[in-house]
mmCIF file of C-alpha atoms in Angstrom:
data_model
loop_
_atom_site.group_PDB
_atom_site.id
_atom_site.type_symbol
_atom_site.label_atom_id
_atom_site.label_comp_id
_atom_site.label_asym_id
_atom_site.label_seq_id
_atom_site.Cartn_x
_atom_site.Cartn_y
_atom_site.Cartn_z
ATOM 1 C CA MET A 1 -145.571 2.207 191.158
ATOM 2 C CA ALA A 2 -142.013 1.749 190.536
ATOM 3 C CA GLY A 3 -142.614 -1.839 189.318
ATOM 4 C CA LEU A 4 -145.400 -0.696 187.004
ATOM 5 C CA VAL A 5 -143.425 2.201 185.488
ATOM 6 C CA LEU A 6 -140.190 0.007 185.092
ATOM 7 C CA PHE A 7 -142.186 -2.714 183.478
ATOM 8 C CA THR A 8 -144.122 -0.455 181.171
ATOM 9 C CA VAL A 9 -140.959 1.355 179.991
ATOM 10 C CA ALA A 10 -139.014 -1.980 179.496
ATOM 11 C CA SER A 11 -141.957 -3.401 177.460
ATOM 12 C CA ALA A 12 -141.715 -0.406 175.155
ATOM 13 C CA LEU A 13 -137.995 -0.935 174.896
ATOM 14 C CA CYS A 14 -138.646 -4.594 174.036
ATOM 15 C CA GLY A 15 -140.935 -3.693 171.269
ATOM 16 C CA LEU A 16 -138.560 -1.135 169.793
ATOM 17 C CA ALA A 17 -135.241 -3.261 170.294
ATOM 18 C CA PRO A 18 -132.977 -3.081 167.276
ATOM 19 C CA ASP A 19 -131.219 -6.286 168.048
ATOM 20 C CA LEU A 20 -131.109 -9.252 170.294
ATOM 21 C CA THR A 21 -128.838 -7.783 172.979
ATOM 22 C CA ILE A 22 -131.012 -4.751 173.617
ATOM 23 C CA LEU A 23 -134.029 -7.051 173.755
ATOM 24 C CA THR A 24 -132.358 -9.260 176.245
ATOM 25 C CA ILE A 25 -131.418 -6.252 178.475
ATOM 26 C CA ALA A 26 -135.096 -4.960 178.226
ATOM 27 C CA ARG A 27 -136.411 -8.456 179.212
ATOM 28 C CA VAL A 28 -134.242 -8.324 182.282
ATOM 29 C CA LEU A 29 -135.653 -4.923 183.193
ATOM 30 C CA GLN A 30 -139.211 -6.321 182.629
ATOM 31 C CA GLY A 31 -138.365 -9.045 185.168
ATOM 32 C CA VAL A 32 -137.132 -6.532 187.661
ATOM 33 C CA GLY A 33 -140.363 -4.505 187.307
ATOM 34 C CA ALA A 34 -142.540 -7.669 187.687
ATOM 35 C CA ALA A 35 -140.521 -8.644 190.746
ATOM 36 C CA LEU A 36 -141.423 -5.323 192.299
ATOM 37 C CA LEU A 37 -145.060 -5.075 191.436
ATOM 38 C CA VAL A 38 -146.461 -8.578 191.927
ATOM 39 C CA PRO A 39 -145.595 -9.187 195.614
ATOM 40 C CA CYS A 40 -146.476 -5.520 196.457
ATOM 41 C CA SER A 41 -149.956 -6.150 194.851
ATOM 42 C CA LEU A 42 -150.605 -9.080 197.257
ATOM 43 C CA THR A 43 -149.409 -6.971 200.137
ATOM 44 C CA LEU A 44 -151.839 -4.139 199.161
ATOM 45 C CA ILE A 45 -154.682 -6.733 199.205
ATOM 46 C CA ASN A 46 -153.507 -8.202 202.448
ATOM 47 C CA HIS A 47 -153.707 -4.676 204.041
ATOM 48 C CA ALA A 48 -156.858 -3.773 202.527
ATOM 49 C CA TYR A 49 -158.909 -6.821 203.788
ATOM 50 C CA PRO A 50 -158.292 -7.449 207.358
ATOM 51 C CA ASP A 51 -161.080 -10.073 207.403
ATOM 52 C CA PRO A 52 -159.776 -13.558 206.553
ATOM 53 C CA GLY A 53 -162.915 -14.415 204.504
ATOM 54 C CA GLU A 54 -162.919 -11.293 202.402
ATOM 55 C CA ARG A 55 -159.171 -11.400 202.105
ATOM 56 C CA ALA A 56 -159.514 -14.974 200.700
ATOM 57 C CA VAL A 57 -162.092 -13.755 198.168
ATOM 58 C CA ALA A 58 -159.804 -10.947 197.126
ATOM 59 C CA PHE A 59 -156.860 -13.220 196.739
ATOM 60 C CA GLY A 60 -159.070 -15.300 194.481
ATOM 61 C CA VAL A 61 -159.936 -12.342 192.228
ATOM 62 C CA TRP A 62 -156.127 -11.438 192.188
ATOM 63 C CA ALA A 63 -155.223 -14.971 191.038
ATOM 64 C CA SER A 64 -158.254 -15.117 188.660
ATOM 65 C CA CYS A 65 -156.938 -12.139 186.900
ATOM 66 C CA GLY A 66 -153.634 -13.746 186.740
ATOM 67 C CA GLY A 67 -155.168 -16.985 185.417
ATOM 68 C CA ALA A 68 -157.066 -15.107 182.823
ATOM 69 C CA ALA A 69 -153.988 -13.280 181.650
ATOM 70 C CA MET A 70 -152.029 -16.507 181.517
ATOM 71 C CA ALA A 71 -154.889 -18.174 179.735
ATOM 72 C CA ALA A 72 -155.244 -15.284 177.027
ATOM 73 C CA GLY A 73 -151.437 -15.208 176.488
ATOM 74 C CA PRO A 74 -151.010 -17.924 173.820
ATOM 75 C CA LEU A 75 -154.344 -16.813 172.043
ATOM 76 C CA VAL A 76 -153.736 -13.117 172.209
ATOM 77 C CA GLY A 77 -149.972 -13.566 171.448
ATOM 78 C CA GLY A 78 -150.871 -15.644 168.289
ATOM 79 C CA LEU A 79 -153.395 -13.036 167.153
ATOM 80 C CA LEU A 80 -150.953 -10.034 167.551
ATOM 81 C CA ILE A 81 -148.111 -11.936 165.969
ATOM 82 C CA ASN A 82 -150.119 -13.072 163.036
ATOM 83 C CA MET A 83 -151.541 -9.487 162.475
ATOM 84 C CA PHE A 84 -148.774 -7.047 163.567
ATOM 85 C CA GLY A 85 -145.596 -9.093 164.161
ATOM 86 C CA TRP A 86 -143.673 -10.088 167.278
ATOM 87 C CA ARG A 87 -143.020 -6.494 168.512
ATOM 88 C CA SER A 88 -146.636 -6.153 169.115
ATOM 89 C CA ILE A 89 -146.735 -8.557 172.012
ATOM 90 C CA PHE A 90 -144.520 -6.149 173.892
ATOM 91 C CA LEU A 91 -145.941 -2.793 172.734
ATOM 92 C CA ALA A 92 -149.509 -4.085 173.863
ATOM 93 C CA ASN A 93 -148.253 -3.915 177.364
ATOM 94 C CA VAL A 94 -147.608 -0.228 177.286
ATOM 95 C CA PRO A 95 -151.265 1.057 177.418
ATOM 96 C CA ILE A 96 -152.148 -1.594 179.970
ATOM 97 C CA GLY A 97 -149.148 -0.524 182.179
ATOM 98 C CA LEU A 98 -150.219 3.036 181.929
ATOM 99 C CA LEU A 99 -153.735 2.180 182.962
ATOM 100 C CA GLY A 100 -152.227 0.174 186.047
ATOM 101 C CA VAL A 101 -150.000 3.281 186.977
ATOM 102 C CA TRP A 102 -153.169 5.399 187.016
ATOM 103 C CA LEU A 103 -155.099 2.937 188.998
ATOM 104 C CA THR A 104 -152.335 2.380 191.545
ATOM 105 C CA TRP A 105 -151.861 6.062 191.992
ATOM 106 C CA ARG A 106 -155.445 6.280 193.234
ATOM 107 C CA VAL A 107 -154.963 3.667 195.908
ATOM 108 C CA ALA A 108 -155.020 5.065 199.307
ATOM 109 C CA ARG A 109 -151.791 5.049 201.153
ATOM 110 C CA ASP A 110 -151.313 2.667 204.053
ATOM 111 C CA LYS A 111 -151.552 4.455 207.359
ATOM 112 C CA SER A 112 -149.408 1.987 209.331
ATOM 113 C CA GLU A 113 -145.875 2.733 209.933
ATOM 114 C CA ALA A 114 -143.545 1.155 207.449
ATOM 115 C CA GLN A 115 -140.984 -1.290 208.690
ATOM 116 C CA ILE A 116 -137.518 -0.493 207.560
ATOM 117 C CA ARG A 117 -135.713 -3.493 206.216
ATOM 118 C CA HIS A 118 -132.036 -3.651 204.885
ATOM 119 C CA LEU A 119 -131.288 -5.037 201.586
ATOM 120 C CA ASP A 120 -130.039 -8.684 201.713
ATOM 121 C CA LEU A 121 -127.671 -8.254 198.850
ATOM 122 C CA SER A 122 -125.459 -11.144 199.554
ATOM 123 C CA GLY A 123 -128.512 -13.414 199.818
ATOM 124 C CA GLN A 124 -129.973 -12.219 196.701
ATOM 125 C CA LEU A 125 -126.662 -12.514 194.655
ATOM 126 C CA SER A 126 -126.041 -16.008 196.000
ATOM 127 C CA LEU A 127 -129.571 -17.107 194.947
ATOM 128 C CA ILE A 128 -129.299 -15.470 191.634
ATOM 129 C CA LEU A 129 -126.086 -17.326 190.978
ATOM 130 C CA ALA A 130 -127.528 -20.625 192.172
ATOM 131 C CA LEU A 131 -130.651 -20.353 190.036
ATOM 132 C CA GLY A 132 -128.865 -18.875 186.953
ATOM 133 C CA SER A 133 -126.195 -21.549 186.857
ATOM 134 C CA LEU A 134 -128.862 -24.294 187.349
ATOM 135 C CA ILE A 135 -130.935 -23.083 184.357
ATOM 136 C CA THR A 136 -127.770 -22.516 182.309
ATOM 137 C CA VAL A 137 -126.808 -26.154 183.102
ATOM 138 C CA LEU A 138 -130.150 -27.329 182.109
ATOM 139 C CA ILE A 139 -130.295 -25.476 178.859
ATOM 140 C CA GLU A 140 -126.566 -25.979 177.677
ATOM 141 C CA GLY A 141 -126.263 -29.511 179.038
ATOM 142 C CA PRO A 142 -127.544 -31.167 175.882
ATOM 143 C CA VAL A 143 -125.529 -28.941 173.747
ATOM 144 C CA LEU A 144 -122.083 -29.087 175.458
ATOM 145 C CA GLY A 145 -122.416 -32.559 176.996
ATOM 146 C CA TRP A 146 -123.497 -33.368 180.562
ATOM 147 C CA GLN A 147 -119.861 -34.456 181.497
ATOM 148 C CA SER A 148 -118.202 -31.541 179.743
ATOM 149 C CA LEU A 149 -115.978 -29.163 181.936
ATOM 150 C CA PRO A 150 -118.379 -26.049 181.728
ATOM 151 C CA ILE A 151 -121.407 -28.094 182.680
ATOM 152 C CA LEU A 152 -119.584 -29.692 185.688
ATOM 153 C CA ILE A 153 -118.324 -26.364 186.774
ATOM 154 C CA GLY A 154 -122.028 -24.935 186.398
ATOM 155 C CA ILE A 155 -123.384 -27.799 188.524
ATOM 156 C CA ALA A 156 -120.650 -27.142 191.286
ATOM 157 C CA VAL A 157 -121.372 -23.354 191.161
ATOM 158 C CA SER A 158 -125.104 -24.011 191.589
ATOM 159 C CA ILE A 159 -124.763 -26.389 194.516
ATOM 160 C CA ALA A 160 -122.177 -24.157 196.233
ATOM 161 C CA SER A 161 -124.150 -21.002 195.825
ATOM 162 C CA GLY A 162 -127.321 -22.685 196.891
ATOM 163 C CA GLY A 163 -125.688 -23.794 200.117
ATOM 164 C CA LEU A 164 -124.156 -20.458 200.575
ATOM 165 C CA PHE A 165 -127.537 -18.956 200.262
ATOM 166 C CA LEU A 166 -129.027 -21.027 203.025
ATOM 167 C CA VAL A 167 -126.041 -20.249 205.400
ATOM 168 C CA ILE A 168 -126.371 -16.586 204.757
ATOM 169 C CA GLU A 169 -130.196 -16.627 205.292
ATOM 170 C CA SER A 170 -129.724 -18.531 208.611
ATOM 171 C CA LEU A 171 -127.349 -15.985 210.008
ATOM 172 C CA ARG A 172 -128.994 -12.723 208.992
ATOM 173 C CA ASP A 173 -131.264 -10.790 211.280
ATOM 174 C CA GLN A 174 -133.384 -9.596 208.325
ATOM 175 C CA PRO A 175 -133.063 -12.312 205.602
ATOM 176 C CA MET A 176 -134.498 -11.975 202.186
ATOM 177 C CA LEU A 177 -136.028 -15.526 202.821
ATOM 178 C CA PRO A 178 -136.900 -16.158 206.508
ATOM 179 C CA LEU A 179 -136.229 -19.810 206.835
ATOM 180 C CA SER A 180 -138.535 -19.857 209.858
ATOM 181 C CA PHE A 181 -141.451 -19.591 207.392
ATOM 182 C CA PHE A 182 -140.936 -23.195 206.403
ATOM 183 C CA ARG A 183 -141.581 -24.385 209.958
ATOM 184 C CA ASN A 184 -145.043 -24.182 209.014
ATOM 185 C CA GLY A 185 -146.160 -27.187 206.977
ATOM 186 C CA LEU A 186 -149.037 -25.202 205.146
ATOM 187 C CA PHE A 187 -146.550 -22.604 204.022
ATOM 188 C CA SER A 188 -143.929 -25.139 202.752
ATOM 189 C CA GLY A 189 -146.567 -27.082 201.112
ATOM 190 C CA SER A 190 -147.957 -23.993 199.365
ATOM 191 C CA VAL A 191 -144.531 -22.958 198.096
ATOM 192 C CA VAL A 192 -143.938 -26.526 196.712
ATOM 193 C CA VAL A 193 -147.210 -26.814 194.942
ATOM 194 C CA THR A 194 -146.901 -23.288 193.506
ATOM 195 C CA MET A 195 -143.498 -23.999 192.136
ATOM 196 C CA VAL A 196 -144.608 -27.490 190.697
ATOM 197 C CA SER A 197 -147.635 -26.082 189.135
ATOM 198 C CA ALA A 198 -145.684 -23.422 187.325
ATOM 199 C CA LEU A 199 -142.921 -25.918 186.284
ATOM 200 C CA ILE A 200 -145.273 -28.433 184.671
ATOM 201 C CA PHE A 201 -147.749 -25.894 183.241
ATOM 202 C CA TYR A 202 -145.258 -23.527 181.511
ATOM 203 C CA GLY A 203 -143.188 -26.635 180.560
ATOM 204 C CA LEU A 204 -146.226 -28.035 178.763
ATOM 205 C CA VAL A 205 -147.031 -24.740 177.144
ATOM 206 C CA PHE A 206 -143.569 -24.652 175.696
ATOM 207 C CA MET A 207 -143.622 -28.298 174.681
ATOM 208 C CA LEU A 208 -146.982 -27.940 173.034
ATOM 209 C CA SER A 209 -145.846 -24.823 171.069
ATOM 210 C CA LEU A 210 -143.082 -26.633 169.587
ATOM 211 C CA TYR A 211 -145.492 -29.622 168.778
ATOM 212 C CA PHE A 212 -148.002 -27.477 167.045
ATOM 213 C CA GLN A 213 -145.571 -25.458 165.044
ATOM 214 C CA GLN A 214 -142.695 -27.822 164.272
ATOM 215 C CA VAL A 215 -144.438 -31.164 164.126
ATOM 216 C CA ARG A 216 -147.959 -30.275 162.891
ATOM 217 C CA ASN A 217 -146.760 -26.932 160.963
ATOM 218 C CA TYR A 218 -149.448 -24.782 162.602
ATOM 219 C CA SER A 219 -149.216 -21.088 162.239
ATOM 220 C CA ALA A 220 -148.800 -18.767 165.267
ATOM 221 C CA LEU A 221 -152.529 -17.970 165.180
ATOM 222 C CA ARG A 222 -153.660 -21.553 164.893
ATOM 223 C CA THR A 223 -151.277 -22.532 167.624
ATOM 224 C CA GLY A 224 -152.916 -19.956 169.867
ATOM 225 C CA LEU A 225 -156.351 -21.247 168.966
ATOM 226 C CA SER A 226 -155.398 -24.834 169.546
ATOM 227 C CA PHE A 227 -154.541 -23.831 173.330
ATOM 228 C CA LEU A 228 -158.200 -22.665 173.846
ATOM 229 C CA PRO A 229 -159.317 -25.837 175.683
ATOM 230 C CA LEU A 230 -156.451 -25.337 177.989
ATOM 231 C CA THR A 231 -156.516 -21.711 178.585
ATOM 232 C CA ALA A 232 -160.398 -21.335 178.936
ATOM 233 C CA MET A 233 -160.399 -23.823 181.829
ATOM 234 C CA VAL A 234 -157.493 -21.929 183.496
ATOM 235 C CA THR A 235 -159.806 -18.960 183.749
ATOM 236 C CA PHE A 236 -162.803 -20.946 184.903
ATOM 237 C CA GLY A 237 -160.654 -22.860 187.593
ATOM 238 C CA SER A 238 -159.174 -19.495 188.833
ATOM 239 C CA MET A 239 -162.824 -18.116 189.169
ATOM 240 C CA ILE A 240 -164.213 -20.916 191.318
ATOM 241 C CA SER A 241 -161.109 -21.638 193.293
ATOM 242 C CA SER A 242 -161.550 -19.014 195.759
ATOM 243 C CA ARG A 243 -165.248 -20.086 196.328
ATOM 244 C CA LEU A 244 -164.161 -23.661 196.899
ATOM 245 C CA ALA A 245 -161.324 -22.454 199.188
ATOM 246 C CA LYS A 246 -163.737 -20.338 201.178
ATOM 247 C CA LYS A 247 -166.226 -23.357 201.626
ATOM 248 C CA TYR A 248 -163.812 -26.227 202.135
ATOM 249 C CA GLY A 249 -160.448 -24.530 202.912
ATOM 250 C CA PRO A 250 -157.487 -24.399 200.567
ATOM 251 C CA ARG A 251 -156.266 -27.972 201.387
ATOM 252 C CA TRP A 252 -158.670 -30.046 199.293
ATOM 253 C CA PRO A 253 -158.818 -27.796 196.218
ATOM 254 C CA VAL A 254 -155.154 -28.034 195.870
ATOM 255 C CA ALA A 255 -155.097 -31.894 196.354
ATOM 256 C CA VAL A 256 -157.802 -32.386 193.719
ATOM 257 C CA ALA A 257 -155.873 -29.930 191.304
ATOM 258 C CA LEU A 258 -152.691 -31.959 191.640
ATOM 259 C CA GLY A 259 -154.689 -35.112 190.897
ATOM 260 C CA LEU A 260 -156.217 -33.631 187.881
ATOM 261 C CA TYR A 261 -152.752 -32.449 186.665
ATOM 262 C CA ALA A 262 -151.555 -36.119 186.649
ATOM 263 C CA THR A 263 -154.720 -37.374 184.954
ATOM 264 C CA GLY A 264 -154.335 -34.815 182.312
ATOM 265 C CA PHE A 265 -150.675 -35.517 181.522
ATOM 266 C CA PHE A 266 -151.424 -39.350 181.421
ATOM 267 C CA GLY A 267 -154.106 -38.545 178.987
ATOM 268 C CA LEU A 268 -151.620 -36.853 176.618
ATOM 269 C CA LEU A 269 -149.339 -39.941 176.446
ATOM 270 C CA PRO A 270 -151.244 -41.539 173.425
ATOM 271 C CA VAL A 271 -150.682 -38.358 171.257
ATOM 272 C CA THR A 272 -148.640 -38.935 168.211
ATOM 273 C CA ALA A 273 -147.446 -36.715 165.290
ATOM 274 C CA THR A 274 -150.580 -37.644 163.273
ATOM 275 C CA SER A 275 -153.162 -37.859 166.099
ATOM 276 C CA PRO A 276 -156.496 -36.150 165.399
ATOM 277 C CA TYR A 277 -156.618 -32.787 167.321
ATOM 278 C CA TRP A 278 -159.518 -33.954 169.594
ATOM 279 C CA MET A 279 -156.877 -36.441 171.225
ATOM 280 C CA ILE A 280 -154.840 -33.630 172.210
ATOM 281 C CA ALA A 281 -157.804 -31.313 173.181
ATOM 282 C CA LEU A 282 -159.476 -33.789 175.375
ATOM 283 C CA PRO A 283 -156.890 -33.785 178.271
ATOM 284 C CA LEU A 284 -156.199 -30.109 178.012
ATOM 285 C CA PRO A 285 -159.226 -28.836 179.999
ATOM 286 C CA VAL A 286 -158.380 -31.082 182.881
ATOM 287 C CA ILE A 287 -154.734 -29.608 183.052
ATOM 288 C CA GLY A 288 -156.115 -25.999 182.593
ATOM 289 C CA LEU A 289 -158.705 -26.638 185.448
ATOM 290 C CA ALA A 290 -155.912 -27.945 187.653
ATOM 291 C CA ALA A 291 -153.628 -24.878 187.044
ATOM 292 C CA GLY A 292 -156.711 -22.456 187.493
ATOM 293 C CA LEU A 293 -157.491 -24.119 190.993
ATOM 294 C CA ILE A 294 -154.085 -24.186 192.456
ATOM 295 C CA THR A 295 -152.842 -20.654 192.401
ATOM 296 C CA PRO A 296 -155.666 -18.994 194.335
ATOM 297 C CA ALA A 297 -155.885 -21.692 196.837
ATOM 298 C CA ALA A 298 -152.271 -21.937 197.448
ATOM 299 C CA THR A 299 -151.843 -18.164 197.607
ATOM 300 C CA THR A 300 -154.665 -17.920 200.103
ATOM 301 C CA ALA A 301 -153.083 -20.711 202.302
ATOM 302 C CA LEU A 302 -149.603 -19.210 202.188
ATOM 303 C CA MET A 303 -150.713 -15.651 202.950
ATOM 304 C CA GLY A 304 -152.767 -16.965 205.902
ATOM 305 C CA THR A 305 -149.778 -18.463 207.637
ATOM 306 C CA VAL A 306 -147.927 -15.102 208.259
ATOM 307 C CA GLU A 307 -148.568 -12.027 210.307
ATOM 308 C CA LYS A 308 -149.734 -8.901 208.318
ATOM 309 C CA SER A 309 -146.333 -7.177 208.834
ATOM 310 C CA ARG A 310 -144.486 -9.904 206.886
ATOM 311 C CA ALA A 311 -147.006 -10.263 204.127
ATOM 312 C CA GLY A 312 -144.871 -8.576 201.474
ATOM 313 C CA VAL A 313 -142.002 -10.989 202.317
ATOM 314 C CA ALA A 314 -144.390 -14.026 202.092
ATOM 315 C CA ALA A 315 -145.789 -12.590 198.828
ATOM 316 C CA GLY A 316 -142.242 -12.385 197.513
ATOM 317 C CA VAL A 317 -141.541 -15.966 198.396
ATOM 318 C CA GLN A 318 -144.783 -17.122 196.678
ATOM 319 C CA ASN A 319 -144.054 -15.245 193.525
ATOM 320 C CA SER A 320 -140.534 -16.263 193.342
ATOM 321 C CA SER A 321 -141.275 -19.817 193.626
ATOM 322 C CA ARG A 322 -143.792 -19.612 190.694
ATOM 323 C CA GLN A 323 -141.157 -17.847 188.524
ATOM 324 C CA THR A 324 -138.519 -20.249 189.460
ATOM 325 C CA GLY A 325 -140.743 -23.199 188.650
ATOM 326 C CA ALA A 326 -141.596 -21.679 185.288
ATOM 327 C CA SER A 327 -137.995 -21.071 184.277
ATOM 328 C CA ILE A 328 -136.829 -24.569 185.461
ATOM 329 C CA GLY A 329 -139.869 -26.260 183.692
ATOM 330 C CA VAL A 330 -139.088 -24.522 180.244
ATOM 331 C CA ALA A 331 -135.467 -25.528 180.734
ATOM 332 C CA ILE A 332 -136.100 -29.149 181.615
ATOM 333 C CA PHE A 333 -138.693 -29.625 178.760
ATOM 334 C CA GLY A 334 -136.448 -27.809 176.322
ATOM 335 C CA ALA A 335 -133.569 -29.949 177.203
ATOM 336 C CA LEU A 336 -135.622 -33.045 176.734
ATOM 337 C CA SER A 337 -136.592 -31.838 173.213
ATOM 338 C CA ALA A 338 -132.925 -31.398 172.380
ATOM 339 C CA VAL A 339 -131.756 -34.745 173.740
ATOM 340 C CA ILE A 340 -134.538 -37.270 172.794
ATOM 341 C CA HIS A 341 -135.460 -37.765 169.250
ATOM 342 C CA PRO A 342 -137.906 -37.835 167.518
ATOM 343 C CA PHE A 343 -139.781 -35.014 169.053
ATOM 344 C CA ILE A 344 -142.833 -37.174 170.067
ATOM 345 C CA ALA A 345 -140.511 -39.438 172.127
ATOM 346 C CA SER A 346 -139.221 -36.327 174.081
ATOM 347 C CA MET A 347 -142.892 -35.144 174.407
ATOM 348 C CA HIS A 348 -143.941 -38.351 175.918
ATOM 349 C CA THR A 349 -141.008 -38.394 178.275
ATOM 350 C CA ALA A 350 -141.937 -34.753 179.391
ATOM 351 C CA MET A 351 -145.564 -35.951 180.073
ATOM 352 C CA TRP A 352 -144.370 -38.825 182.168
ATOM 353 C CA ILE A 353 -142.237 -36.501 184.148
ATOM 354 C CA ALA A 354 -145.027 -33.991 184.645
ATOM 355 C CA ALA A 355 -147.324 -36.714 185.821
ATOM 356 C CA VAL A 356 -144.894 -38.177 188.263
ATOM 357 C CA ILE A 357 -144.013 -34.705 189.621
ATOM 358 C CA SER A 358 -147.706 -33.869 190.166
ATOM 359 C CA LEU A 359 -148.246 -36.968 192.074
ATOM 360 C CA ALA A 360 -145.034 -36.385 194.154
ATOM 361 C CA ALA A 361 -146.338 -32.854 194.951
ATOM 362 C CA LEU A 362 -149.728 -34.334 196.045
ATOM 363 C CA LEU A 363 -147.901 -36.531 198.436
ATOM 364 C CA ILE A 364 -145.931 -33.575 199.649
ATOM 365 C CA TRP A 365 -149.066 -31.503 200.050
ATOM 366 C CA TRP A 366 -150.942 -34.364 201.821
ATOM 367 C CA LEU A 367 -148.036 -34.722 204.364
ATOM 368 C CA THR A 368 -147.308 -31.012 205.067
ATOM 369 C CA ALA A 369 -150.716 -29.531 204.711
ATOM 370 C CA ILE A 370 -153.664 -31.901 204.962
ATOM 371 C CA SER A 371 -152.299 -34.559 207.503
ATOM 372 C CA ASN A 372 -150.842 -31.947 209.886
ATOM 373 C CA ASN A 373 -153.962 -29.763 209.459
ATOM 374 C CA ARG A 374 -151.931 -26.651 210.354
#
């Protein structure tokens, strides 16, 4: 409830922001609201469906809704911007958020006794510092120079704070991120593939947005329409993923999805500034299907590795890995577009990197989740 209310209020503030400073602050508040509501929604599902089969289906529906929203974003965003301006993409969240508040208010309260957990403030601050400095380095490196003093300091801060975070988590009785979770190969593999999927998918959306609007001079509306072959398959993949996971288990659908990712990115390599649209559109459904398949299957696999009482922590780890991957993906692909010219050369480099990362994630998934059969 708190996450929904905060996200809705912050969305309104984004839409009404008079300047960039207020907009940035409101975006931070949106992130806090989302961080509260997304893991809690998974926890509610985990408590509501004690049967593993029913729970897997429910996770699939949850992920399908997320996949549909992710797929609709570029198209709906393009329509709203084209018709009403950029503020409308934030103000559109307000009625949806209010509906979510009303629906959540109707959910029956959990009868089980709540566990009291202390806030791991030092762990959170060290991880924020590690990720924040890493993404700052990736974004500002091409501008300031990779060997400049601020960038070298940023790298050192990221490494030191990341190491400090691991030390803190290993010593705490109630850590924000229980490192014991990662002793389970299926949990570790699920976190990795979730992060990788977000990294390459959102990196691709960012790169293609630049390609369509800056290289091909498409409008916001036409750019959104150009994403349809990608986004439609994200929705379809999310819808069938839970069925496949229920029939074959989550391991093989994720493995197939990672292979599809690599195939799709290799398929984008021949694209040039003057290529016909069909050359771009042809590989996009393959990538969209992969993105849709991974999230429900990986979520089901990850949530199935922890006991019910720790579902909220596991859900937080899963959501954090996805958001971290998305942030790093946009930062990396953005840095490539700033460093490598012309833009098509940077786009080809990004596609190569995405394909290689997909295959590396497939290998990790095979070693941790499939071969160990845990």
